[in-house]
Every structure is written in structure tokens, then in C-alpha cells.
PDB file of C-alpha atoms and ligand atoms in Angstrom:
ATOM      1  CA  MET E  23    -104.986 -16.167   6.464  1.00 49.00           C
ATOM      2  CA  THR E  24    -105.968 -18.849   9.222  1.00 57.00           C
ATOM      3  CA  ALA E  25    -105.264 -18.349  12.981  1.00 66.00           C
ATOM      4  CA  VAL E  26    -104.334 -21.617  14.373  1.00 75.00           C
ATOM      5  CA  SER E  27    -106.497 -21.460  17.474  1.00 93.00           C
ATOM      6  CA  GLN E  28    -104.332 -24.616  18.823  1.00 95.00           C
ATOM      7  CA  GLY E  29    -101.038 -26.763  19.658  1.00 96.00           C
ATOM      8  CA  GLU E  30     -99.348 -28.784  22.124  1.00 97.00           C
ATOM      9  CA  ILE E  31     -95.918 -28.664  22.766  1.00 98.00           C
ATOM     10  CA  GLN E  32     -94.158 -32.651  24.514  1.00 98.00           C
ATOM     11  CA  ILE E  33     -91.498 -30.928  28.019  1.00 98.00           C
ATOM     12  CA  ALA E  34     -89.265 -33.098  27.537  1.00 98.00           C
ATOM     13  CA  THR E  35     -85.940 -30.831  27.726  1.00 96.00           C
ATOM     14  CA  GLU E  36     -84.860 -27.628  30.053  1.00 94.00           C
ATOM     15  CA  SER E  37     -85.250 -26.215  26.424  1.00 93.00           C
ATOM     16  CA  ASP E  38     -88.695 -27.163  26.179  1.00 97.00           C
ATOM     17  CA  ILE E  39     -89.128 -25.120  28.661  1.00 97.00           C
ATOM     18  CA  LEU E  40     -88.328 -22.280  25.334  1.00 96.00           C
ATOM     19  CA  LEU E  41     -90.334 -23.738  22.890  1.00 97.00           C
ATOM     20  CA  ALA E  42     -93.995 -23.573  24.966  1.00 98.00           C
ATOM     21  CA  ARG E  43     -93.161 -19.981  26.287  1.00 97.00           C
ATOM     22  CA  ARG E  44     -92.505 -19.132  22.143  1.00 97.00           C
ATOM     23  CA  ALA E  45     -95.959 -20.784  21.223  1.00 97.00           C
ATOM     24  CA  VAL E  46     -97.322 -19.596  24.480  1.00 98.00           C
ATOM     25  CA  ARG E  47     -96.379 -15.633  23.633  1.00 97.00           C
ATOM     26  CA  GLU E  48     -97.139 -16.508  19.386  1.00 97.00           C
ATOM     27  CA  ALA E  49    -100.477 -17.683  20.666  1.00 97.00           C
ATOM     28  CA  ALA E  50    -101.271 -15.622  23.373  1.00 97.00           C
ATOM     29  CA  THR E  51    -100.686 -12.446  20.847  1.00 97.00           C
ATOM     30  CA  GLN E  52    -102.805 -13.399  18.184  1.00 95.00           C
ATOM     31  CA  VAL E  53    -105.994 -14.227  20.525  1.00 95.00           C
ATOM     32  CA  GLY E  54    -104.533 -10.173  20.996  1.00 95.00           C
ATOM     33  CA  PHE E  55    -103.976  -9.819  24.462  1.00 97.00           C
ATOM     34  CA  GLY E  56    -101.791  -6.587  24.892  1.00 96.00           C
ATOM     35  CA  ALA E  57     -97.757  -6.450  26.088  1.00 95.00           C
ATOM     36  CA  THR E  58     -98.508  -7.435  29.895  1.00 96.00           C
ATOM     37  CA  ASP E  59    -100.560  -9.536  29.291  1.00 98.00           C
ATOM     38  CA  VAL E  60     -98.917 -11.389  26.992  1.00 98.00           C
ATOM     39  CA  THR E  61     -96.359 -11.620  28.963  1.00 97.00           C
ATOM     40  CA  ARG E  62     -98.659 -12.514  32.078  1.00 98.00           C
ATOM     41  CA  ILE E  63     -99.479 -15.789  29.366  1.00 98.00           C
ATOM     42  CA  VAL E  64     -96.218 -16.469  29.292  1.00 98.00           C
ATOM     43  CA  THR E  65     -94.513 -15.799  32.846  1.00 97.00           C
ATOM     44  CA  ALA E  66     -96.749 -18.471  34.154  1.00 98.00           C
ATOM     45  CA  ALA E  67     -96.575 -20.461  31.196  1.00 98.00           C
ATOM     46  CA  SER E  68     -92.416 -20.279  31.905  1.00 97.00           C
ATOM     47  CA  GLU E  69     -93.736 -20.735  36.140  1.00 97.00           C
ATOM     48  CA  LEU E  70     -95.880 -24.001  34.570  1.00 98.00           C
ATOM     49  CA  ALA E  71     -93.833 -25.591  31.633  1.00 98.00           C
ATOM     50  CA  ARG E  72     -90.886 -25.211  34.882  1.00 96.00           C
ATOM     51  CA  ASN E  73     -92.991 -27.265  36.886  1.00 97.00           C
ATOM     52  CA  THR E  74     -93.975 -29.834  34.848  1.00 98.00           C
ATOM     53  CA  PHE E  75     -90.073 -31.095  33.888  1.00 97.00           C
ATOM     54  CA  LEU E  76     -88.305 -30.396  37.940  1.00 96.00           C
ATOM     55  CA  TYR E  77     -90.747 -32.494  39.259  1.00 97.00           C
ATOM     56  CA  ALA E  78     -92.761 -34.943  36.618  1.00 97.00           C
ATOM     57  CA  GLY E  79     -89.733 -34.957  34.433  1.00 97.00           C
ATOM     58  CA  ARG E  80     -92.471 -35.027  31.096  1.00 98.00           C
ATOM     59  CA  GLY E  81     -95.085 -33.865  30.451  1.00 98.00           C
ATOM     60  CA  THR E  82     -97.541 -31.802  27.255  1.00 98.00           C
ATOM     61  CA  MET E  83     -99.071 -28.130  27.167  1.00 98.00           C
ATOM     62  CA  HIS E  84    -101.121 -27.625  24.914  1.00 98.00           C
ATOM     63  CA  TRP E  85    -102.509 -24.615  24.320  1.00 98.00           C
ATOM     64  CA  THR E  86    -105.738 -23.548  22.972  1.00 97.00           C
ATOM     65  CA  ARG E  87    -107.881 -20.190  22.073  1.00 96.00           C
ATOM     66  CA  CYS E  88    -111.360 -20.383  23.070  1.00 93.00           C
ATOM     67  CA  GLU E  89    -114.227 -18.008  24.207  1.00 90.00           C
ATOM     68  CA  LEU E  90    -116.973 -17.510  26.615  1.00 86.00           C
ATOM     69  CA  HIS E  91    -119.735 -14.492  26.697  1.00 87.00           C
ATOM     70  CA  GLY E  92    -118.171 -13.667  23.925  1.00 87.00           C
ATOM     71  CA  ARG E  93    -115.057 -13.007  24.864  1.00 91.00           C
ATOM     72  CA  GLU E  94    -111.358 -14.600  23.570  1.00 95.00           C
ATOM     73  CA  GLY E  95    -109.114 -16.326  25.268  1.00 97.00           C
ATOM     74  CA  LEU E  96    -106.295 -18.399  26.199  1.00 98.00           C
ATOM     75  CA  GLU E  97    -106.039 -22.335  28.463  1.00 98.00           C
ATOM     76  CA  LEU E  98    -103.207 -23.768  29.158  1.00 98.00           C
ATOM     77  CA  LYS E  99    -103.784 -26.834  29.565  1.00 98.00           C
ATOM     78  CA  PHE E 100    -100.670 -28.664  31.759  1.00 98.00           C
ATOM     79  CA  VAL E 101    -100.456 -32.472  31.463  1.00 98.00           C
ATOM     80  CA  ASP E 102     -97.446 -35.406  33.549  1.00 98.00           C
ATOM     81  CA  LYS E 103     -97.878 -38.630  34.744  1.00 97.00           C
ATOM     82  CA  GLY E 104     -95.061 -37.771  37.598  1.00 97.00           C
ATOM     83  CA  PRO E 105     -96.034 -38.130  41.633  1.00 97.00           C
ATOM     84  CA  GLY E 106     -98.544 -35.954  41.675  1.00 97.00           C
ATOM     85  CA  ILE E 107     -98.662 -33.595  44.258  1.00 97.00           C
ATOM     86  CA  PRO E 108     -99.778 -34.774  47.866  1.00 95.00           C
ATOM     87  CA  ASP E 109    -101.534 -31.587  48.131  1.00 96.00           C
ATOM     88  CA  ILE E 110    -101.851 -29.085  46.679  1.00 96.00           C
ATOM     89  CA  SER E 111    -103.567 -26.261  49.116  1.00 96.00           C
ATOM     90  CA  LEU E 112    -100.155 -26.334  50.231  1.00 96.00           C
ATOM     91  CA  ALA E 113     -98.734 -26.193  46.968  1.00 97.00           C
ATOM     92  CA  LEU E 114     -99.617 -22.529  46.322  1.00 97.00           C
ATOM     93  CA  GLN E 115     -98.795 -21.920  48.962  1.00 96.00           C
ATOM     94  CA  GLU E 116     -96.971 -18.326  48.370  1.00 93.00           C
ATOM     95  CA  GLY E 117     -93.205 -20.209  50.181  1.00 92.00           C
ATOM     96  CA  TYR E 118     -93.358 -23.359  49.724  1.00 95.00           C
ATOM     97  CA  SER E 119     -91.763 -25.641  47.664  1.00 95.00           C
ATOM     98  CA  THR E 120     -90.056 -29.243  47.464  1.00 94.00           C
ATOM     99  CA  GLY E 121     -87.325 -28.418  46.750  1.00 89.00           C
ATOM    100  CA  LYS E 122     -84.820 -26.198  45.766  1.00 85.00           C
ATOM    101  CA  GLY E 123     -87.508 -23.125  44.314  1.00 85.00           C
ATOM    102  CA  LEU E 124     -88.363 -19.581  45.985  1.00 86.00           C
ATOM    103  CA  GLY E 125     -91.934 -21.463  45.751  1.00 93.00           C
ATOM    104  CA  MET E 126     -94.092 -18.451  44.401  1.00 92.00           C
ATOM    105  CA  GLY E 127     -93.775 -20.133  40.801  1.00 95.00           C
ATOM    106  CA  LEU E 128     -97.920 -21.837  41.395  1.00 97.00           C
ATOM    107  CA  PRO E 129     -99.680 -18.992  43.705  1.00 96.00           C
ATOM    108  CA  GLY E 130     -97.218 -16.094  41.038  1.00 96.00           C
ATOM    109  CA  ALA E 131     -99.181 -18.607  38.142  1.00 97.00           C
ATOM    110  CA  LYS E 132    -102.203 -18.920  39.616  1.00 97.00           C
ATOM    111  CA  ARG E 133    -102.451 -14.208  40.260  1.00 97.00           C
ATOM    112  CA  LEU E 134    -101.175 -13.504  36.548  1.00 97.00           C
ATOM    113  CA  MET E 135    -103.801 -15.679  34.783  1.00 98.00           C
ATOM    114  CA  ASP E 136    -107.793 -15.423  35.182  1.00 97.00           C
ATOM    115  CA  ASP E 137    -108.523 -19.241  36.577  1.00 97.00           C
ATOM    116  CA  MET E 138    -106.036 -21.847  37.477  1.00 98.00           C
ATOM    117  CA  ASP E 139    -107.620 -25.316  38.178  1.00 98.00           C
ATOM    118  CA  ILE E 140    -105.378 -28.387  39.254  1.00 98.00           C
ATOM    119  CA  GLN E 141    -105.877 -32.092  39.430  1.00 98.00           C
ATOM    120  CA  SER E 142    -103.963 -34.516  41.226  1.00 97.00           C
ATOM    121  CA  ALA E 143    -103.597 -36.641  43.045  1.00 91.00           C
ATOM    122  CA  PRO E 144    -100.208 -38.721  44.263  1.00 93.00           C
ATOM    123  CA  GLY E 145     -99.742 -42.087  41.750  1.00 91.00           C
ATOM    124  CA  HIS E 146    -101.764 -40.269  39.697  1.00 93.00           C
ATOM    125  CA  GLY E 147     -99.944 -37.185  37.835  1.00 97.00           C
ATOM    126  CA  THR E 148    -101.165 -33.451  37.861  1.00 98.00           C
ATOM    127  CA  THR E 149    -103.431 -31.218  35.785  1.00 98.00           C
ATOM    128  CA  ILE E 150    -103.589 -28.463  35.829  1.00 98.00           C
ATOM    129  CA  THR E 151    -105.108 -26.199  33.906  1.00 98.00           C
ATOM    130  CA  VAL E 152    -104.947 -22.627  33.472  1.00 98.00           C
ATOM    131  CA  LYS E 153    -106.790 -19.115  31.046  1.00 98.00           C
ATOM    132  CA  LYS E 154    -106.567 -16.121  30.358  1.00 98.00           C
ATOM    133  CA  TRP E 155    -109.301 -13.514  29.217  1.00 97.00           C
ATOM    134  CA  ARG E 156    -108.825 -10.443  26.887  1.00 95.00           C
ATOM    135  CA  LYS E 157    -110.531  -7.249  28.140  1.00 87.00           C
ATOM    136  CA  THR E 158    -112.795  -6.350  26.148  1.00 74.00           C
TER     137      THR E 158
ATOM    138  CA  MET F 191     -73.970 -21.612  23.602  1.00 45.00           C
ATOM    139  CA  SER F 192     -74.324 -19.252  25.190  1.00 59.00           C
ATOM    140  CA  ASP F 193     -76.059 -15.018  23.448  1.00 83.00           C
ATOM    141  CA  ILE F 194     -75.000 -13.509  26.602  1.00 89.00           C
ATOM    142  CA  SER F 195     -72.336 -10.907  26.122  1.00 91.00           C
ATOM    143  CA  VAL F 196     -69.904  -9.811  28.612  1.00 91.00           C
ATOM    144  CA  ILE F 197     -67.426  -6.288  28.195  1.00 91.00           C
ATOM    145  CA  ARG F 198     -64.902  -4.589  30.043  1.00 89.00           C
ATOM    146  CA  VAL F 199     -66.747  -0.852  30.265  1.00 86.00           C
ATOM    147  CA  ARG F 200     -64.083   1.063  32.188  1.00 84.00           C
ATOM    148  CA  ASP F 201     -64.336  -0.567  35.732  1.00 87.00           C
ATOM    149  CA  LEU F 202     -67.337  -2.419  34.955  1.00 92.00           C
ATOM    150  CA  LEU F 203     -68.718  -5.509  33.069  1.00 94.00           C
ATOM    151  CA  MET F 204     -71.420  -4.863  31.215  1.00 95.00           C
ATOM    152  CA  VAL F 205     -73.825  -8.022  30.476  1.00 95.00           C
ATOM    153  CA  THR F 206     -76.647  -7.824  27.801  1.00 95.00           C
ATOM    154  CA  LEU F 207     -78.536 -10.567  28.120  1.00 94.00           C
ATOM    155  CA  PRO F 208     -81.109 -11.817  25.221  1.00 93.00           C
ATOM    156  CA  SER F 209     -84.765 -11.344  25.105  1.00 93.00           C
ATOM    157  CA  ASP F 210     -85.619 -15.034  26.213  1.00 92.00           C
ATOM    158  CA  PRO F 211     -83.049 -16.495  27.177  1.00 91.00           C
ATOM    159  CA  ASP F 212     -83.342 -21.020  28.146  1.00 90.00           C
ATOM    160  CA  ASP F 213     -82.903 -22.166  31.487  1.00 90.00           C
ATOM    161  CA  ALA F 214     -78.456 -23.371  30.630  1.00 91.00           C
ATOM    162  CA  THR F 215     -78.084 -19.409  29.468  1.00 92.00           C
ATOM    163  CA  VAL F 216     -79.704 -17.927  32.559  1.00 92.00           C
ATOM    164  CA  SER F 217     -77.055 -21.034  34.666  1.00 91.00           C
ATOM    165  CA  ALA F 218     -74.044 -19.489  32.058  1.00 92.00           C
ATOM    166  CA  LEU F 219     -74.907 -15.857  32.875  1.00 92.00           C
ATOM    167  CA  GLN F 220     -73.834 -16.746  36.509  1.00 92.00           C
ATOM    168  CA  HIS F 221     -70.673 -18.515  36.037  1.00 93.00           C
ATOM    169  CA  GLN F 222     -69.715 -15.875  32.955  1.00 93.00           C
ATOM    170  CA  VAL F 223     -69.616 -12.957  35.675  1.00 94.00           C
ATOM    171  CA  LEU F 224     -68.182 -15.122  38.676  1.00 93.00           C
ATOM    172  CA  GLU F 225     -65.099 -15.330  36.510  1.00 93.00           C
ATOM    173  CA  ALA F 226     -65.155 -12.052  34.443  1.00 92.00           C
ATOM    174  CA  MET F 227     -64.637 -10.378  38.365  1.00 91.00           C
ATOM    175  CA  GLN F 228     -61.974 -13.411  38.603  1.00 90.00           C
ATOM    176  CA  LYS F 229     -60.081 -11.989  36.223  1.00 91.00           C
ATOM    177  CA  ARG F 230     -60.714  -8.755  35.419  1.00 86.00           C
ATOM    178  CA  GLU F 231     -61.509  -6.799  38.745  1.00 86.00           C
ATOM    179  CA  PRO F 232     -64.333  -4.704  38.091  1.00 88.00           C
ATOM    180  CA  LYS F 233     -66.029  -2.366  40.579  1.00 90.00           C
ATOM    181  CA  GLY F 234     -68.945  -3.581  39.457  1.00 91.00           C
ATOM    182  CA  VAL F 235     -72.166  -5.490  36.951  1.00 95.00           C
ATOM    183  CA  VAL F 236     -74.123  -3.667  34.969  1.00 95.00           C
ATOM    184  CA  LEU F 237     -76.883  -6.122  33.472  1.00 96.00           C
ATOM    185  CA  ASP F 238     -79.359  -4.735  30.953  1.00 96.00           C
ATOM    186  CA  ILE F 239     -81.972  -7.008  30.711  1.00 96.00           C
ATOM    187  CA  SER F 240     -83.929  -4.433  28.214  1.00 96.00           C
ATOM    188  CA  ALA F 241     -83.770  -7.311  25.883  1.00 96.00           C
ATOM    189  CA  VAL F 242     -85.241  -9.416  28.105  1.00 95.00           C
ATOM    190  CA  GLU F 243     -89.246 -10.532  28.304  1.00 95.00           C
ATOM    191  CA  THR F 244     -90.320 -12.732  30.502  1.00 94.00           C
ATOM    192  CA  LEU F 245     -88.760 -13.270  34.130  1.00 93.00           C
ATOM    193  CA  ASP F 246     -89.594 -15.539  35.704  1.00 92.00           C
ATOM    194  CA  SER F 247     -88.266 -17.445  39.428  1.00 91.00           C
ATOM    195  CA  PHE F 248     -85.465 -19.310  38.110  1.00 92.00           C
ATOM    196  CA  PHE F 249     -83.965 -16.195  36.177  1.00 92.00           C
ATOM    197  CA  ALA F 250     -85.311 -14.004  39.113  1.00 91.00           C
ATOM    198  CA  ARG F 251     -83.085 -16.563  41.355  1.00 91.00           C
ATOM    199  CA  THR F 252     -80.516 -16.830  39.658  1.00 92.00           C
ATOM    200  CA  VAL F 253     -79.985 -13.316  38.999  1.00 92.00           C
ATOM    201  CA  ALA F 254     -80.147 -12.531  42.369  1.00 91.00           C
ATOM    202  CA  GLU F 255     -77.933 -15.375  43.753  1.00 92.00           C
ATOM    203  CA  THR F 256     -75.517 -13.357  41.153  1.00 93.00           C
ATOM    204  CA  ALA F 257     -75.493 -10.579  42.504  1.00 93.00           C
ATOM    205  CA  GLN F 258     -75.616 -11.867  46.228  1.00 92.00           C
ATOM    206  CA  MET F 259     -71.747 -13.670  44.680  1.00 92.00           C
ATOM    207  CA  VAL F 260     -70.724 -10.178  42.819  1.00 93.00           C
ATOM    208  CA  ARG F 261     -71.589  -8.025  46.099  1.00 92.00           C
ATOM    209  CA  LEU F 262     -68.994 -10.973  47.870  1.00 93.00           C
ATOM    210  CA  MET F 263     -65.898 -10.136  45.311  1.00 91.00           C
ATOM    211  CA  GLY F 264     -66.965  -7.495  46.672  1.00 91.00           C
ATOM    212  CA  GLY F 265     -68.712  -5.414  43.221  1.00 92.00           C
ATOM    213  CA  ARG F 266     -72.578  -4.227  43.116  1.00 93.00           C
ATOM    214  CA  THR F 267     -74.601  -4.800  40.613  1.00 94.00           C
ATOM    215  CA  ILE F 268     -76.732  -3.370  39.085  1.00 95.00           C
ATOM    216  CA  ILE F 269     -79.407  -3.814  36.474  1.00 96.00           C
ATOM    217  CA  ALA F 270     -80.501  -1.685  33.516  1.00 97.00           C
ATOM    218  CA  GLY F 271     -83.595  -1.252  32.077  1.00 96.00           C
ATOM    219  CA  MET F 272     -86.128  -3.786  32.647  1.00 95.00           C
ATOM    220  CA  ARG F 273     -88.872  -3.257  30.368  1.00 96.00           C
ATOM    221  CA  PRO F 274     -92.764  -2.091  31.257  1.00 95.00           C
ATOM    222  CA  ALA F 275     -94.627  -5.081  31.423  1.00 96.00           C
ATOM    223  CA  VAL F 276     -91.299  -7.375  32.515  1.00 95.00           C
ATOM    224  CA  ALA F 277     -92.087  -5.537  35.999  1.00 94.00           C
ATOM    225  CA  ILE F 278     -95.611  -5.077  36.397  1.00 94.00           C
ATOM    226  CA  THR F 279     -95.297  -8.738  35.506  1.00 95.00           C
ATOM    227  CA  ALA F 280     -92.827 -10.189  38.434  1.00 92.00           C
ATOM    228  CA  THR F 281     -94.201  -7.230  40.585  1.00 91.00           C
ATOM    229  CA  GLN F 282     -97.541  -8.729  41.023  1.00 92.00           C
ATOM    230  CA  ILE F 283     -96.337 -12.774  41.007  1.00 91.00           C
ATOM    231  CA  GLY F 284     -93.611 -11.323  44.296  1.00 87.00           C
ATOM    232  CA  LEU F 285     -91.113 -11.901  42.773  1.00 85.00           C
ATOM    233  CA  THR F 286     -87.778  -9.561  43.977  1.00 79.00           C
ATOM    234  CA  LEU F 287     -84.619  -9.217  43.207  1.00 78.00           C
ATOM    235  CA  GLY F 288     -83.239  -9.297  46.689  1.00 73.00           C
ATOM    236  CA  LYS F 289     -81.373  -5.645  47.035  1.00 78.00           C
ATOM    237  CA  ILE F 290     -80.434  -5.200  43.849  1.00 87.00           C
ATOM    238  CA  GLU F 291     -79.765  -2.332  42.209  1.00 92.00           C
ATOM    239  CA  THR F 292     -81.867  -1.186  39.772  1.00 94.00           C
ATOM    240  CA  ALA F 293     -81.835   1.811  36.704  1.00 95.00           C
ATOM    241  CA  LEU F 294     -84.259   2.986  33.816  1.00 95.00           C
ATOM    242  CA  ASP F 295     -81.434   2.132  31.203  1.00 96.00           C
ATOM    243  CA  VAL F 296     -77.641   1.641  30.875  1.00 94.00           C
ATOM    244  CA  ASP F 297     -76.938   5.192  30.529  1.00 93.00           C
ATOM    245  CA  ARG F 298     -78.586   6.393  33.944  1.00 94.00           C
ATOM    246  CA  ALA F 299     -77.000   2.915  35.960  1.00 93.00           C
ATOM    247  CA  LEU F 300     -73.178   4.001  34.020  1.00 90.00           C
ATOM    248  CA  GLU F 301     -74.101   7.354  35.863  1.00 89.00           C
ATOM    249  CA  MET F 302     -74.484   6.136  38.746  1.00 88.00           C
ATOM    250  CA  VAL F 303     -71.273   4.059  38.924  1.00 84.00           C
ATOM    251  CA  ALA F 304     -69.268   6.956  38.150  1.00 81.00           C
ATOM    252  CA  ARG F 305     -71.284   8.967  40.981  1.00 82.00           C
ATOM    253  CA  GLY F 306     -70.515   5.937  42.968  1.00 77.00           C
ATOM    254  CA  ASP F 307     -74.039   7.272  43.893  1.00 65.00           C
ATOM    255  CA  GLY F 308     -77.664   5.005  44.358  1.00 57.00           C
ATOM    256  CA  ASN F 309     -80.805   4.808  42.862  1.00 48.00           C
ATOM    257  CA  ILE F 310     -81.326   7.584  40.213  1.00 43.00           C
ATOM    258  CA  GLY F 311     -84.060   7.382  38.070  1.00 43.00           C
ATOM    259  CA  GLY F 312     -84.432   4.005  38.737  1.00 41.00           C
ATOM    260  CA  GLN F 313     -87.470   1.514  39.506  1.00 41.00           C
ATOM    261  CA  LYS F 314     -86.655   0.376  43.606  1.00 41.00           C
TER     262      LYS F 314
HETATM  263  N1  ATP J 442     -96.609 -31.047  38.574  1.00 87.71           N
HETATM  264  C1  ATP J 442     -96.036 -30.990  39.952  1.00 87.71           C
HETATM  265  N2  ATP J 442     -95.892 -32.523  39.722  1.00 87.71           N
HETATM  266  C2  ATP J 442     -95.642 -32.499  40.680  1.00 87.71           C
HETATM  267  N3  ATP J 442     -95.748 -31.706  41.703  1.00 87.71           N
HETATM  268  C3  ATP J 442     -95.466 -29.977  41.762  1.00 87.71           C
HETATM  269  C4  ATP J 442     -95.791 -30.463  39.868  1.00 87.71           C
HETATM  270  N4  ATP J 442     -95.537 -28.779  40.480  1.00 87.71           N
HETATM  271  C5  ATP J 442     -95.569 -28.434  41.156  1.00 87.71           C
HETATM  272  N5  ATP J 442     -96.162 -29.388  42.314  1.00 87.71           N
HETATM  273  C6  ATP J 442     -94.984 -29.700  43.372  1.00 87.71           C
HETATM  274  O1  ATP J 442     -95.371 -28.007  44.525  1.00 87.71           O
HETATM  275  C7  ATP J 442     -94.490 -27.115  45.085  1.00 87.71           C
HETATM  276  C8  ATP J 442     -94.539 -25.770  44.708  1.00 87.71           C
HETATM  277  O2  ATP J 442     -94.405 -25.496  42.699  1.00 87.71           O
HETATM  278  P1  ATP J 442     -93.957 -24.173  42.635  1.00 87.71           P
HETATM  279  O3  ATP J 442     -93.226 -24.069  41.282  1.00 87.71           O
HETATM  280  O4  ATP J 442     -95.144 -22.822  43.331  1.00 87.71           O
HETATM  281  O5  ATP J 442     -93.124 -23.646  43.311  1.00 87.71           O
HETATM  282  P2  ATP J 442     -90.871 -24.189  43.188  1.00 87.71           P
HETATM  283  O6  ATP J 442     -91.459 -24.434  42.582  1.00 87.71           O
HETATM  284  O7  ATP J 442     -90.723 -25.589  44.067  1.00 87.71           O
HETATM  285  O8  ATP J 442     -90.260 -22.574  43.300  1.00 87.71           O
HETATM  286  P3  ATP J 442     -90.347 -22.177  41.791  1.00 87.71           P
HETATM  287  O9  ATP J 442     -90.858 -22.205  41.348  1.00 87.71           O
HETATM  288  O10 ATP J 442     -90.660 -20.491  42.986  1.00 87.71           O
HETATM  289  O11 ATP J 442     -88.867 -21.952  41.286  1.00 87.71           O
HETATM  290  C9  ATP J 442     -92.767 -27.675  44.099  1.00 87.71           C
HETATM  291  O12 ATP J 442     -92.021 -27.014  44.662  1.00 87.71           O
HETATM  292  C10 ATP J 442     -93.504 -28.661  43.801  1.00 87.71           C
HETATM  293  O13 ATP J 442     -93.617 -29.493  45.367  1.00 87.71           O
HETATM  294 MG1   MG J 443     -92.527 -23.854  40.560  1.00 87.71          MG
END
């Protein structure tokens, strides 16, 4: 059996958030993350997928198994062509929300993962990439 | 569409959640619980989340809100059976479930209600 090393999920409806979570759970389990890390990664994916759906209406989640210095990991990339984030550092502040949320999603996802990169500009959409490495 | 079960046990509502509820299911939870509170007038709600594998900000917000509404209707809410990985993740993200009582499992939640006391064996 060969392990699948990447995939993507279209996020266009609320229930796609669930599909994204399931795909990430499967991928993270395949990479060999422990139960707590799988939960961390799936929770981060849930927050980012929901943001894609809520603020951009639609987008795509790409997941890729990756390796760095012999350590296996998982990369999740959320791409949308929505309104973009005018002030990224503000959006990363706990409690900041332009919606009716708690403003916990973005900072929470950052804390749960090892790495987060946000590329966004008003009118140009948003690309958020997060990575987590397996403990050896 | 909902996979939530809401049953009455003694003077309580026992609400059981599936492992990976979608947003519609989580929203339905609030509706079903409040409706059952009104119709069956239980003393409180035990929310069994022992199957739940992901607790994100949407879930936390809905549950905290529901518990607050149950309180306004004169009931108490006890969350039972949070998995360790879920508890660790929720804490790390900074999610709180408000001032909701917690119990290690459903048995202990029922004991709490029967004795009419606070947190025993619960993760506060
Ligand atoms: N993909 C995106 N496109 C445009 N804006 C975004 C995107 N993701 C996040 N944002 C902005 O960043 C803010 C903070 O996001 P965050 O997920 O932290 O909080 P929230 O979604 O408002 O609430 P919560 O996630 O706690 O329910 C959002 O309110 C929104 O304005
Ligand atoms: Mg969010």
C-alpha cells in the first residue's frame, strides 16, 4: 500500500469544513502523529477552514506530507480569493473579530501548529500555510 | 439530519454528541436542548462529549451559549467525558467553556446532580 502524499478539499459550504477535518485527520494519522497532535492539527484545520468559508465564501485546502531534516510533517495550505485581511497582526490578536466570533481561531491555530505563514492583501485574497512536524 | 440524542434520565436531559459533528449539528444541539428544557422541564443537562474528537471555537461558543440559556431557564449544565487530547487542545487554544461544570464521565455527572453538589472528579 502506498501512502497518499497530498490532496485537496474544496471549501464552499459549511459541511465542507467537516470534510476538511476528516481529510486532515486521515493525513495526520498517516504521517504518524500521536493522538494529541492529531487533535491539535485537526482543530487548527477546522478553524482555518471555517474562516475560509465565513470570510471568503469559498476556497481550497491543500494538504501535503513533507519532510525537513529527516523529520516528517504535514503542511496545510488554505487559499481563497476573498476580501483579504487588511491588518494581519491585528487579525492574529486574541479577541479580534470582524464577525461574531471570539477571535480565537487564527491565534489558536498558530499556537497549535509549529509554523504559520499568512499572505494576504485587501482585494487579493488570503493564503494561510501551517505546518506541524512529528516529534522524533 | 442531526445525530444528537436527547433523552430524559430521571429529572435530567442526557445529550450525547457524535464524534465529529458538523456546524449544523452543533447548532441543532442548542435548539433541541432549549426545546426539551421548555417541554420537559428537567433540572439540568448532562452533555456527553466523550465521543467528540474536535472541539473548536465554534463548538465551544455554541456550548457556552447553550449552557447560559439553560441557566436562564433555571437549569444547570454539566459537560461530561472530555477526552484528554481535546482538553489539552482546547486549553492551548485558549478556549473556555465559560463557567460550565465538568465531570470526568457521565456517571460522575449524574452523581453530582443526585447529590446536588459541585465538581467531583471533574476537570475544572
Ligand atoms: N480567510 C480570511 N479572509 C478574510 N479575512 C479573514 C480570513 N481569516 C480570518 N480573517 C479575519 O481575521 C479575523 C480573526 O480571525 P479569527 O479566526 O481569529 O477570529 P473569528 O473568526 O472572528 O472568531 P472565531 O474564530 O473565534 O470564531 C476575522 O474576524 C476576519 O476578519
Ligand atoms: Mg475564525
